[in-house]
Amino acid sequence: MILSIKNLIILTAIAGLVSCGNENATQSDESMIDAEAARLTLATDEPENWLNHGRTYDEQRHSPLTQINTDNVSDLGLEWSFDMYTARGVEATPLVVDGVMYVTSSWAVVYALDAKTGQLIWDFDPETDRAWGVNACCDVVNRGVAYYDGKIYVGTIDGYLIALDASSGEKLWDTLTIDKTKPYTITGAPRVVKGKVLIGNGGAEYGVRGYISAYDADTGDMAWRFYTVPGDPADGFENETIKKAAETWNGEWWKWGGGGTVWDSMAYDAELDLLYFGVGNGSPWNHMIRSNGEGDNLFLSSIVAVRPDTGDYVWHYQTTPGDSWDYTATQHIMLADIEIEGVLRKTLMQAPKNGFFYVLDRANGELISANNFVDVTWASHIDLETGRPVELPGVRDFSERVRIEPGPPGGHGWPSMSFDPESGLVFIPAQKLTGSFLEPQDPADLEYRAGLWNTGTNFVPDSLPVESEGATSNRSNQISPLLAWDPVKQEAVWQVVHKDYGAGGMLTTAGGLLIQADPQGNLIAYNSRSGEKLWPHWLQTGAGAAPMTYSVGGEQYIAIAAGWGSAFGVNSARSTKHYGLVNRSRVLVYKLAGNAELPEVEEPFLGFNAPVETVSADIETLEEGMALYHRVCQVCHGNRAVSALIPDLRNSDQNVHEIWQDIVIGGALSANGMASFEDHVTAEGAEAIRQYILYEATIAYKDQLEIPNRSDSVNTEN
Ligand code: CA
């Protein structure tokens, strides 16, 4: 590997810091830790490999490889594919280390593949109890593994962190990172910094207290834990930082968990020795319930910088003080050195759910600039003096139904951005979701119940649909803009507007390419300067994860882990179900002149049978049924009862309708994962939900969708 002067300085800095922290270690231990830790820091010097989740610790997801480029990408073809074993959403970025690919499918099943041929070397299934899946808000996904010193690390949906031998797949250690009496989940990829494995968790929709933990990479012993929200003051605070954060809370937030889960983004700056992570929304969402409507509620919706050796707090920036709209700041965090007003600034960039693109000084958290990247109706702008959003009137008042943009899925979700250091552009997989409303939840339902959607609001798609609206009534007018964003001018230079919701993460390369999967299941290569579409490939499934690239034996490959699911395919399938996307969990790898073929597949049946009976409920009951459905059922069965992975209730047969009460109240199908809801729904409520489902089934039957053309659903706007 070739070391640049800058990287030698970093290497020296790491060596110094590591030896300070390990005074009792022998000289040879120190050198080994130094070399392995430095390898991850200097990942940019190994263009053939993809060693970290975002390739490099700055998470730019940009490859210096140029063999595949704008001139020859039209010759790109499938070289190999590998069918993974599970049939739920796939969100992983594969790692490639010296010719071996390490990738996960749902349920955190790990696969080691020969990166040149796709041949399986080993696999590892943590054999997670499938019943834990009811605690996952957005499918039982996994965003990938970490590599360090001959080991592979993975987090499981039920909260274990596991270390595997990278050469054999043998389990070396595992450790439980959560309290299993609470509905925590892990979906994020671990990171390894200076010999410590970092992992957070999810669950803020269900009532948990967020944190990030660091474990010794060799032993699995916990090194530190940083809580993002304070616990019950009566139990004492863990440290001064969280004691101070508690001053920004009111009421009895700890009974609700408080939220603030660290479920995805991290980045590391070795020169500053700062680890950055993004913190999620409040639990419950509704600030009025969570904190009496008072206080900023640190560290919700914040970017936090800590020392990776100790977890000691250094700085934070809160994107959404007193969050009340599910505005997580867990979205991709990216570091880049950018010239702004003639000065080279060490920046940190994020496009969180709240719709503003932030450029911060990553040494101290100072806000440099912010602008909205999608339509925003909750705040007029970010005040650069105070660093705070200027909220618009009425946005916290849920006493009436209120429409807020971005809606709870956010202006940007988990799919990763990328940064091209040559053009200075950030590529954002944005999304625009219309028709989302928040309204007050019935106070009688505002008791915290573990494992149940506890948001303190009703999140409803819109008013009761009207049958006479015909074929358009069952679709949505959502879009997924691919934004080429200038972070200095804070504006889009060009954009590609995908129809519907569910476009994937980004890869850019020094070959001038930008590669992304669209919501219809096409992997597309664009000219990263102009947005011109240069090459497509139909994946036979949807993909939200970002592609990556590597080389073996002098040949460059482009890979993507595909598999429809996630929030797109579970609770938000309304946007794309009509494209007939089904889950085919598969790694697809391309190279120039690759000529492998995917197997022939049949199109799925999308039609609807005649409803088993006519709707007998009145409008009030149907509206009650719709609200109850969207609070209790939609997280699994989907917005407006449209689901692509979980059974679509609109096609329920006569038998299901006959034993409806036995299923919903009695738990007759609990062995299939449909638990009893007797603690949450009355018999009357269950019937109101059934009537609402019949109503949706009637509309769907009249609608009878055909699969439209999956290609050419884009417009480029300069
Ligand atoms: Ca959330």
XYZ file of C-alpha atoms and ligand atoms in Angstrom:
719
model
C 0.000 0.000 0.000
C 1.171 3.504 -0.813
C 1.222 5.965 2.081
C 0.659 9.633 1.452
C 2.277 12.234 3.754
C -1.137 13.050 5.250
C -1.762 9.392 5.990
C 1.670 8.974 7.584
C 0.740 11.792 9.948
C -2.540 10.034 10.767
C -0.729 6.723 11.254
C 1.710 8.338 13.668
C -1.155 9.991 15.546
C -2.987 6.665 15.920
C 0.147 4.878 17.095
C 0.608 7.512 19.782
C -2.993 7.361 20.950
C -3.154 3.577 20.999
C 0.042 3.207 23.016
C -1.200 5.826 25.515
C -4.310 3.745 26.096
C -2.497 0.401 26.436
C 0.471 1.046 28.725
C 0.530 -2.536 29.961
C 0.437 -4.089 26.503
C 3.643 -5.554 25.140
C 5.446 -3.819 22.322
C 4.409 -6.476 19.778
C 0.733 -6.326 20.845
C 0.869 -2.586 20.383
C 2.371 -2.841 16.918
C -0.281 -5.331 15.850
C -3.124 -3.184 17.137
C -1.486 -0.204 15.462
C -1.149 -1.979 12.128
C -4.684 -3.379 12.047
C -6.305 -0.155 13.312
C -4.234 1.851 10.838
C -5.317 -0.403 7.985
C -8.942 0.682 8.489
C -7.914 4.332 8.856
C -5.891 4.127 5.644
C -8.572 2.227 3.703
C -8.369 4.864 0.999
C -4.947 3.450 0.074
C -6.515 0.076 -0.813
C -8.787 0.904 -3.760
C -9.148 -2.829 -4.552
C -10.829 -3.406 -1.175
C -13.903 -2.020 0.597
C -12.827 -2.340 4.230
C -15.319 -0.144 6.121
C -19.097 0.255 5.859
C -18.741 3.518 3.905
C -15.406 2.312 2.344
C -13.393 4.889 4.312
C -13.940 6.231 7.842
C -15.181 9.504 6.339
C -18.012 7.423 4.795
C -17.787 9.163 1.412
C -18.691 5.961 -0.489
C -16.546 7.112 -3.382
C -14.124 4.722 -5.090
C -10.925 5.795 -6.877
C -11.304 2.855 -9.325
C -11.563 3.967 -12.973
C -11.520 0.766 -15.082
C -15.313 0.955 -15.415
C -16.087 4.497 -16.531
C -18.436 6.711 -18.520
C -16.860 5.594 -21.827
C -17.352 1.846 -21.367
C -20.135 1.388 -18.799
C -22.523 0.374 -21.574
C -20.461 -2.878 -21.765
C -21.123 -3.627 -18.080
C -22.788 -7.028 -17.611
C -23.705 -9.409 -14.830
C -20.691 -11.590 -13.908
C -22.199 -13.627 -11.065
C -25.073 -13.626 -8.591
C -25.637 -15.375 -5.278
C -29.081 -16.160 -3.865
C -29.176 -15.525 -0.124
C -31.267 -17.743 2.152
C -33.851 -15.333 3.563
C -36.864 -13.592 2.002
C -37.096 -10.260 3.831
C -35.601 -6.848 3.092
C -31.861 -6.525 2.354
C -30.000 -3.338 3.345
C -26.354 -4.441 3.502
C -23.299 -2.889 1.939
C -20.916 -5.799 1.201
C -17.313 -5.512 2.408
C -14.495 -6.893 0.265
C -11.188 -7.797 1.907
C -8.435 -9.295 -0.272
C -10.727 -11.076 -2.709
C -13.393 -12.190 -0.204
C -16.817 -10.551 0.044
C -18.633 -10.453 3.406
C -22.347 -9.611 3.206
C -25.544 -10.085 5.231
C -29.172 -10.743 4.385
C -32.128 -10.188 6.721
C -32.031 -11.868 10.155
C -28.249 -11.084 10.120
C -27.289 -14.210 8.162
C -23.637 -13.693 7.093
C -22.114 -14.987 3.847
C -18.419 -15.082 2.848
C -18.145 -15.303 -0.946
C -15.265 -15.534 -3.392
C -15.441 -11.981 -4.766
C -14.285 -13.111 -8.232
C -16.635 -16.070 -8.715
C -19.418 -15.730 -6.150
C -18.677 -19.178 -4.744
C -19.753 -19.600 -1.108
C -16.783 -19.938 1.265
C -18.802 -20.099 4.492
C -22.095 -18.900 5.943
C -23.252 -18.138 9.469
C -26.855 -18.026 10.699
C -27.331 -16.640 14.226
C -30.656 -18.553 14.283
C -32.543 -15.669 15.809
C -35.970 -16.423 17.307
C -38.327 -15.170 14.579
C -40.823 -13.969 17.234
C -38.431 -11.065 18.001
C -39.337 -9.665 14.579
C -42.504 -8.023 15.972
C -40.190 -5.493 17.656
C -38.809 -4.277 14.312
C -40.524 -1.143 13.009
C -39.169 -1.470 9.483
C -38.504 -5.113 8.654
C -35.905 -7.524 10.087
C -33.100 -5.986 8.068
C -29.332 -5.810 8.575
C -26.998 -3.236 7.044
C -23.846 -5.353 7.046
C -20.718 -6.424 8.887
C -17.504 -4.818 10.121
C -14.017 -6.256 9.465
C -10.989 -5.958 11.737
C -7.877 -8.059 12.253
C -9.141 -11.282 10.674
C -12.558 -11.041 12.310
C -16.061 -10.248 11.082
C -18.578 -8.521 13.386
C -22.372 -8.545 13.023
C -25.310 -7.342 15.137
C -28.531 -9.403 15.305
C -32.124 -8.182 15.315
C -32.474 -9.456 18.926
C -29.521 -7.467 20.202
C -26.441 -9.736 20.100
C -23.061 -8.586 18.813
C -21.158 -11.536 17.341
C -17.506 -11.942 16.285
C -16.653 -14.532 13.626
C -13.351 -15.850 12.320
C -13.125 -14.232 8.863
C -11.474 -17.300 7.329
C -13.811 -20.001 8.684
C -17.004 -18.277 9.883
C -16.507 -19.916 13.284
C -18.047 -17.931 16.148
C -15.336 -16.467 18.395
C -17.545 -14.654 20.898
C -20.970 -13.102 21.295
C -22.360 -10.618 23.758
C -25.884 -9.413 24.502
C -25.961 -5.628 24.024
C -29.560 -4.990 25.191
C -32.015 -5.605 28.032
C -34.204 -8.340 26.567
C -37.230 -7.239 28.597
C -37.363 -4.213 26.234
C -38.163 -4.187 22.485
C -34.673 -3.223 21.259
C -33.440 -4.291 17.817
C -30.127 -4.031 15.938
C -30.265 -3.341 12.204
C -27.122 -1.225 11.752
C -23.629 -2.281 10.728
C -21.042 -2.261 13.533
C -17.914 -0.142 13.010
C -14.461 -0.860 14.446
C -12.276 2.037 15.560
C -8.925 1.545 17.377
C -9.718 -2.024 18.357
C -13.223 -1.301 19.658
C -16.443 -2.500 18.050
C -19.163 0.159 18.085
C -22.838 -0.737 17.929
C -26.145 0.989 18.715
C -29.749 -0.200 18.376
C -33.297 0.728 17.359
C -36.740 0.629 18.956
C -37.772 4.247 19.607
C -41.264 3.645 18.169
C -41.808 0.985 20.836
C -40.481 2.761 23.929
C -36.770 2.266 24.644
C -33.846 4.359 25.901
C -31.129 4.824 23.267
C -27.372 4.319 23.590
C -24.234 3.343 21.720
C -21.723 0.860 23.161
C -18.076 -0.027 22.507
C -16.747 -3.574 22.928
C -13.190 -4.886 22.900
C -12.751 -6.404 19.446
C -10.809 -9.411 20.767
C -12.768 -10.320 23.884
C -16.252 -8.810 23.495
C -15.919 -7.082 26.884
C -17.787 -3.784 27.040
C -15.408 -0.789 27.096
C -17.966 2.027 27.407
C -21.601 2.966 26.822
C -22.934 6.425 25.973
C -26.631 6.971 26.753
C -28.295 9.472 24.445
C -31.194 10.306 26.776
C -31.294 10.487 30.577
C -32.828 7.693 32.630
C -34.979 7.981 35.755
C -33.287 10.631 37.942
C -34.178 8.550 41.019
C -31.669 5.938 39.837
C -28.882 8.527 39.574
C -27.227 9.660 36.348
C -24.406 7.686 34.731
C -22.195 10.742 34.180
C -22.094 14.550 34.186
C -22.952 14.743 30.481
C -26.255 12.931 30.874
C -26.992 14.788 34.116
C -26.691 18.036 32.174
C -28.823 16.636 29.339
C -31.568 15.861 31.894
C -32.009 19.628 32.414
C -33.539 19.727 28.916
C -36.299 17.212 29.811
C -39.579 17.530 31.708
C -42.246 15.245 33.074
C -41.642 11.517 33.459
C -39.971 10.773 30.142
C -38.157 7.694 31.457
C -41.477 5.830 31.672
C -41.623 6.063 27.880
C -37.944 5.201 27.346
C -37.273 8.601 25.787
C -35.996 7.170 22.474
C -32.822 8.562 20.896
C -31.695 5.274 19.402
C -28.382 5.118 17.495
C -29.472 2.779 14.744
C -27.296 3.623 11.760
C -24.790 6.394 11.069
C -21.242 6.685 12.390
C -18.030 8.222 11.053
C -14.507 8.708 12.433
C -11.841 11.379 11.996
C -8.441 9.948 12.998
C -6.631 13.298 13.035
C -9.171 14.860 15.406
C -9.680 11.459 17.081
C -13.452 12.026 17.086
C -16.151 9.400 16.603
C -19.429 10.825 15.287
C -22.840 9.171 15.490
C -26.422 10.145 14.684
C -29.234 9.968 17.270
C -32.860 9.089 16.546
C -36.301 10.460 17.366
C -38.072 10.773 20.707
C -40.168 8.040 22.273
C -43.028 8.728 22.066
C -42.869 11.056 19.055
C -45.275 13.537 20.639
C -43.197 16.082 22.620
C -46.303 17.085 24.593
C -46.622 13.585 26.030
C -42.905 12.832 26.290
C -41.755 16.013 27.986
C -44.853 18.132 28.718
C -44.050 20.012 25.515
C -41.024 21.585 27.202
C -37.273 21.439 26.617
C -34.914 20.486 23.805
C -34.633 16.862 25.011
C -30.932 16.217 24.437
C -29.537 14.243 22.661
C -32.589 13.426 20.540
C -32.218 14.134 16.799
C -28.573 15.142 17.314
C -25.140 14.468 15.884
C -22.778 13.681 18.769
C -18.954 13.610 18.782
C -17.135 11.496 21.394
C -13.643 10.077 22.029
C -13.570 6.518 20.666
C -11.311 5.246 23.482
C -13.568 6.331 26.321
C -16.929 7.473 24.947
C -16.281 10.876 26.541
C -18.546 13.615 25.170
C -16.871 16.322 23.057
C -19.650 18.197 21.211
C -23.158 17.805 19.811
C -25.390 19.533 17.285
C -29.149 19.073 17.638
C -30.981 19.206 14.301
C -34.517 19.204 15.749
C -34.843 20.501 19.330
C -37.885 19.013 21.073
C -38.567 16.623 18.168
C -42.259 15.805 17.723
C -42.325 14.367 14.176
C -40.031 11.294 14.116
C -37.184 13.481 12.804
C -34.226 11.201 13.406
C -30.668 12.411 12.834
C -29.504 8.832 12.263
C -29.137 9.419 8.533
C -25.763 8.962 6.835
C -22.993 11.127 8.323
C -20.243 12.043 5.881
C -16.928 13.865 6.446
C -15.164 15.927 3.779
C -12.664 18.774 3.542
C -14.330 21.498 1.474
C -13.274 25.003 0.504
C -15.893 27.464 1.752
C -15.353 31.208 1.278
C -11.696 30.604 0.462
C -10.979 28.482 3.537
C -10.549 24.710 3.569
C -13.036 23.543 6.198
C -13.157 20.150 7.894
C -16.858 19.529 7.483
C -19.413 16.973 8.594
C -22.510 16.709 6.388
C -25.926 15.188 6.949
C -29.353 15.226 5.288
C -31.542 14.041 8.187
C -35.264 13.258 8.049
C -36.280 16.857 8.876
C -35.512 18.018 5.300
C -32.520 20.345 5.900
C -29.007 19.665 4.610
C -26.441 20.548 7.281
C -22.770 21.444 6.892
C -20.986 21.532 10.276
C -17.404 22.161 11.367
C -16.511 18.671 12.567
C -13.853 19.884 15.011
C -16.364 21.707 17.219
C -19.895 21.132 15.874
C -20.340 24.742 14.731
C -23.046 25.166 12.071
C -21.547 26.458 8.809
C -24.691 26.361 6.659
C -28.078 24.672 6.265
C -30.763 24.671 3.600
C -33.799 22.557 2.843
C -33.282 19.843 0.201
C -36.986 18.910 -0.032
C -40.187 20.866 0.695
C -40.381 21.676 4.402
C -43.503 22.931 6.188
C -42.422 22.685 9.844
C -39.696 25.384 9.852
C -38.949 28.384 7.646
C -35.131 28.087 7.874
C -32.228 27.367 10.205
C -30.961 30.453 12.060
C -27.201 30.518 11.462
C -26.577 32.603 14.602
C -28.276 30.236 17.040
C -28.011 27.091 14.915
C -31.698 26.433 15.643
C -34.645 25.903 13.290
C -37.224 28.696 13.096
C -40.474 26.758 13.489
C -43.679 27.738 11.743
C -46.812 28.312 13.838
C -49.106 25.405 14.637
C -46.676 22.591 13.849
C -46.714 21.242 17.408
C -50.487 21.424 17.804
C -51.915 17.968 17.175
C -55.340 18.877 18.604
C -56.504 19.038 14.991
C -55.259 16.820 12.208
C -52.115 18.520 10.853
C -50.092 17.790 7.728
C -46.324 18.130 8.155
C -43.694 17.836 5.444
C -41.509 15.901 5.455
C -43.784 13.206 6.937
C -42.466 10.665 9.471
C -40.502 8.644 6.848
C -38.456 11.822 6.317
C -36.981 13.761 3.412
C -34.171 11.186 3.496
C -34.195 7.744 5.109
C -31.447 5.173 5.701
C -30.156 4.755 2.086
C -26.631 6.159 1.923
C -25.398 9.281 0.147
C -22.045 9.544 -1.622
C -19.546 12.369 -2.198
C -17.405 12.936 -5.269
C -14.329 14.890 -4.084
C -13.502 15.948 -7.660
C -16.809 17.644 -8.434
C -17.508 18.462 -4.785
C -21.078 17.163 -5.150
C -23.037 15.174 -2.574
C -25.595 12.734 -3.990
C -28.717 12.463 -1.845
C -31.390 9.757 -2.235
C -34.189 12.100 -1.160
C -37.893 11.301 -0.942
C -41.070 13.325 -0.981
C -44.045 11.736 0.722
C -47.333 13.513 0.555
C -50.587 12.842 2.340
C -49.183 12.110 5.804
C -51.044 13.598 8.723
C -50.537 13.618 12.445
C -53.520 13.792 14.762
C -53.901 13.365 18.512
C -54.102 9.855 19.843
C -56.990 9.033 22.176
C -55.681 9.814 25.703
C -57.058 6.440 26.827
C -54.451 4.776 24.598
C -51.492 6.788 25.858
C -50.206 4.286 28.330
C -46.751 2.913 27.531
C -46.983 -0.692 26.385
C -43.772 -2.488 25.500
C -43.708 -3.845 21.992
C -46.582 -1.726 20.714
C -46.258 1.342 18.471
C -46.087 4.111 21.123
C -45.829 7.337 19.173
C -48.431 9.445 20.956
C -49.947 10.461 17.638
C -52.065 8.827 15.007
C -50.113 8.760 11.766
C -52.790 8.440 9.100
C -52.252 8.456 5.340
C -55.119 10.802 4.547
C -58.899 10.869 4.782
C -60.965 7.773 4.166
C -60.412 6.952 0.475
C -63.334 7.594 -1.839
C -64.313 4.752 -4.186
C -65.385 7.068 -6.994
C -61.812 8.350 -7.353
C -61.162 5.156 -9.279
C -57.818 3.762 -10.293
C -55.656 6.538 -8.867
C -57.122 6.284 -5.373
C -55.058 3.309 -4.389
C -51.739 4.699 -5.537
C -49.739 7.526 -4.129
C -48.076 10.538 -5.679
C -44.775 10.001 -3.888
C -41.444 10.645 -5.597
C -37.784 9.890 -4.861
C -35.551 12.699 -6.192
C -31.893 11.830 -6.709
C -30.244 15.158 -5.863
C -26.776 16.214 -7.035
C -26.238 18.669 -4.187
C -23.630 21.425 -4.030
C -22.838 21.624 -0.283
C -21.172 25.047 -0.642
C -24.026 26.772 -2.477
C -26.545 24.551 -0.662
C -28.566 23.827 -3.798
C -29.220 21.029 -6.279
C -27.086 21.281 -9.416
C -29.237 18.682 -11.161
C -31.709 16.013 -10.160
C -33.317 12.835 -11.417
C -36.885 12.463 -10.194
C -37.909 8.839 -9.726
C -41.607 8.056 -9.587
C -42.672 6.591 -6.245
C -40.919 5.915 -2.964
C -38.004 3.575 -2.336
C -34.921 4.559 -4.353
C -31.640 3.168 -3.040
C -28.293 4.405 -1.757
C -25.430 5.849 -3.789
C -22.003 4.883 -5.131
C -19.733 7.266 -7.029
C -16.439 6.393 -8.710
C -13.476 8.253 -10.151
C -14.621 6.777 -13.478
C -17.287 9.496 -13.485
C -20.119 7.156 -12.525
C -22.994 7.485 -10.086
C -24.840 4.210 -9.470
C -28.201 3.791 -7.723
C -31.200 1.423 -7.780
C -34.521 3.089 -8.640
C -37.856 2.296 -6.903
C -38.892 0.003 -9.776
C -35.927 -2.374 -9.272
C -33.509 -1.106 -11.945
C -29.833 -0.619 -11.100
C -28.816 2.482 -13.071
C -25.426 4.036 -13.866
C -25.453 7.801 -14.500
C -22.814 10.252 -15.585
C -22.078 11.779 -12.154
C -21.507 15.243 -13.670
C -24.658 15.512 -15.753
C -27.144 12.916 -14.520
C -27.277 11.366 -17.985
C -28.514 7.767 -17.771
C -25.814 5.492 -19.243
C -26.702 1.901 -18.268
C -29.567 0.029 -16.585
C -30.042 -3.534 -15.334
C -33.333 -5.025 -14.098
C -32.645 -6.620 -10.681
C -35.866 -8.714 -10.599
C -36.422 -7.235 -7.113
C -36.092 -3.899 -5.345
C -32.917 -2.600 -3.723
C -32.494 0.107 -1.096
C -28.873 -0.596 -0.223
C -26.041 1.262 -1.896
C -23.890 -0.490 -4.520
C -20.117 -0.811 -3.900
C -17.080 -1.558 -6.046
C -13.787 -3.452 -5.712
C -11.194 -5.187 -7.833
C -9.674 -8.672 -7.881
C -6.785 -9.700 -10.133
C -6.791 -6.319 -11.849
C -10.477 -6.428 -12.797
C -13.029 -3.992 -11.379
C -16.427 -5.258 -10.180
C -19.595 -3.444 -9.088
C -21.810 -5.187 -6.542
C -25.183 -4.659 -4.918
C -27.058 -6.622 -2.245
C -30.670 -6.525 -3.440
C -33.931 -7.765 -1.928
C -37.236 -5.926 -1.685
C -38.557 -5.234 1.790
C -37.612 -2.707 4.510
C -40.148 0.024 5.247
C -40.571 0.337 1.460
C -41.955 -3.188 1.161
C -43.631 -3.642 4.548
C -45.455 -0.575 5.839
C -45.038 1.678 2.786
C -45.618 -0.736 -0.103
C -48.521 1.407 -1.295
C -46.063 3.361 -3.408
C -44.544 0.472 -5.347
C -46.621 -2.694 -4.950
C -48.136 -2.049 -8.359
C -44.693 -2.650 -9.927
C -44.949 -6.268 -8.830
C -41.707 -6.179 -6.852
C -41.170 -9.312 -4.796
C -38.302 -10.252 -2.533
C -35.430 -12.042 -4.230
C -32.573 -11.651 -1.741
C -29.527 -11.771 -3.941
C -26.019 -10.368 -4.407
C -25.494 -9.221 -8.014
C -21.965 -8.511 -9.280
C -21.093 -6.852 -12.599
C -17.953 -6.339 -14.660
C -17.114 -5.232 -18.176
C -18.204 -7.881 -20.704
C -19.860 -9.928 -17.923
C -22.468 -12.169 -19.536
C -24.172 -14.166 -16.766
C -27.976 -14.366 -16.885
C -30.521 -14.244 -14.111
C -33.055 -17.099 -14.039
C -36.379 -16.532 -15.802
C -39.057 -15.377 -13.382
C -42.825 -15.186 -13.534
C -44.600 -11.933 -12.794
C -46.493 -12.058 -9.486
C -50.299 -11.980 -9.365
C -51.348 -8.489 -8.357
C -55.095 -8.816 -8.849
C -57.816 -8.820 -6.241
C -60.663 -11.222 -5.725
C -64.170 -9.931 -5.103
C -64.529 -8.945 -1.425
C -66.096 -11.725 0.649
C -68.872 -9.450 1.910
C -70.092 -5.874 1.550
C -69.127 -3.175 4.026
C -71.853 -2.810 6.646
C -70.297 -0.200 8.970
C -71.180 3.501 8.878
C -68.653 6.215 7.994
C -67.786 7.016 11.634
C -66.990 3.372 12.357
C -64.891 3.124 9.189
C -62.913 6.208 10.196
C -62.370 4.746 13.660
C -61.296 1.487 12.060
C -58.844 3.312 9.797
C -57.263 5.236 12.700
C -57.021 2.110 14.853
C -55.598 0.098 11.952
C -52.894 2.704 11.296
C -51.893 2.781 14.957
C -51.893 -0.951 15.667
C -51.610 -2.838 12.361
C -49.985 -0.666 9.684
C -46.405 -1.036 10.905
C -46.490 -4.661 9.663
C -49.480 -4.844 7.300
C -48.825 -1.538 5.583
C -50.147 1.920 4.972
C -53.713 1.666 3.583
C -53.433 -2.145 4.093
C -50.981 -2.506 1.194
C -48.084 -4.852 1.965
C -45.625 -6.563 -0.333
C -44.073 -9.005 2.170
C -46.559 -9.599 5.007
C -49.989 -11.001 3.959
C -52.068 -8.361 2.167
C -55.204 -8.209 4.307
C -57.336 -6.980 1.399
C -57.104 -10.449 -0.125
C -58.141 -12.208 3.098
C -60.455 -15.125 2.301
C -63.788 -16.113 3.818
C -62.109 -18.258 6.481
C -59.946 -15.386 7.747
C -62.981 -13.123 8.009
C -64.911 -15.831 9.900
C -62.202 -16.290 12.546
C -61.112 -12.601 12.590
C -61.812 -12.188 16.322
C -59.966 -15.449 17.084
C -56.935 -14.150 15.179
C -56.825 -10.545 16.431
C -57.988 -11.135 20.013
C -57.442 -14.879 20.490
C -54.004 -15.152 18.858
C -55.050 -18.060 16.614
C -52.181 -17.363 14.183
C -49.510 -16.452 16.743
C -47.294 -19.334 15.543
C -47.050 -17.483 12.203
C -45.924 -14.293 13.945
C -49.414 -12.702 14.205
C -49.561 -12.232 17.974
C -52.762 -11.676 19.974
C -53.677 -8.001 20.308
C -56.166 -8.516 23.138
C -54.319 -6.003 25.324
C -54.580 -3.321 22.665
C -57.830 -3.827 20.733
C -61.403 -4.495 21.904
C -63.741 -6.867 20.042
C -65.575 -3.778 18.773
C -62.289 -2.247 17.602
C -61.270 -5.468 15.836
C -64.570 -5.430 13.951
C -64.074 -1.750 12.993
C -60.649 -2.696 11.592
C -62.224 -5.615 9.670
C -64.832 -3.289 8.152
C -62.092 -0.836 7.134
C -60.137 -3.702 5.475
C -63.301 -4.710 3.582
C -63.635 -1.104 2.452
C -60.048 -1.073 1.135
C -60.604 -4.500 -0.486
C -63.645 -3.134 -2.330
C -61.600 -0.260 -3.759
C -58.714 -2.575 -4.684
C -61.100 -4.957 -6.490
C -62.456 -2.101 -8.616
C -58.921 -0.795 -9.145
C -57.395 -4.115 -10.495
C -53.895 -2.889 -11.210
C -51.722 -4.042 -14.067
C -47.938 -3.915 -13.800
C -46.834 -0.766 -15.633
C -43.569 -0.358 -17.518
C -40.837 -0.483 -14.882
C -38.316 1.501 -16.892
C -38.120 5.132 -17.983
C -39.920 6.407 -14.933
C -37.494 9.264 -14.489
C -37.187 12.897 -15.455
C -33.918 14.747 -15.312
C -34.093 18.363 -14.263
C -31.087 20.613 -14.591
Ca -38.322 6.497 14.091
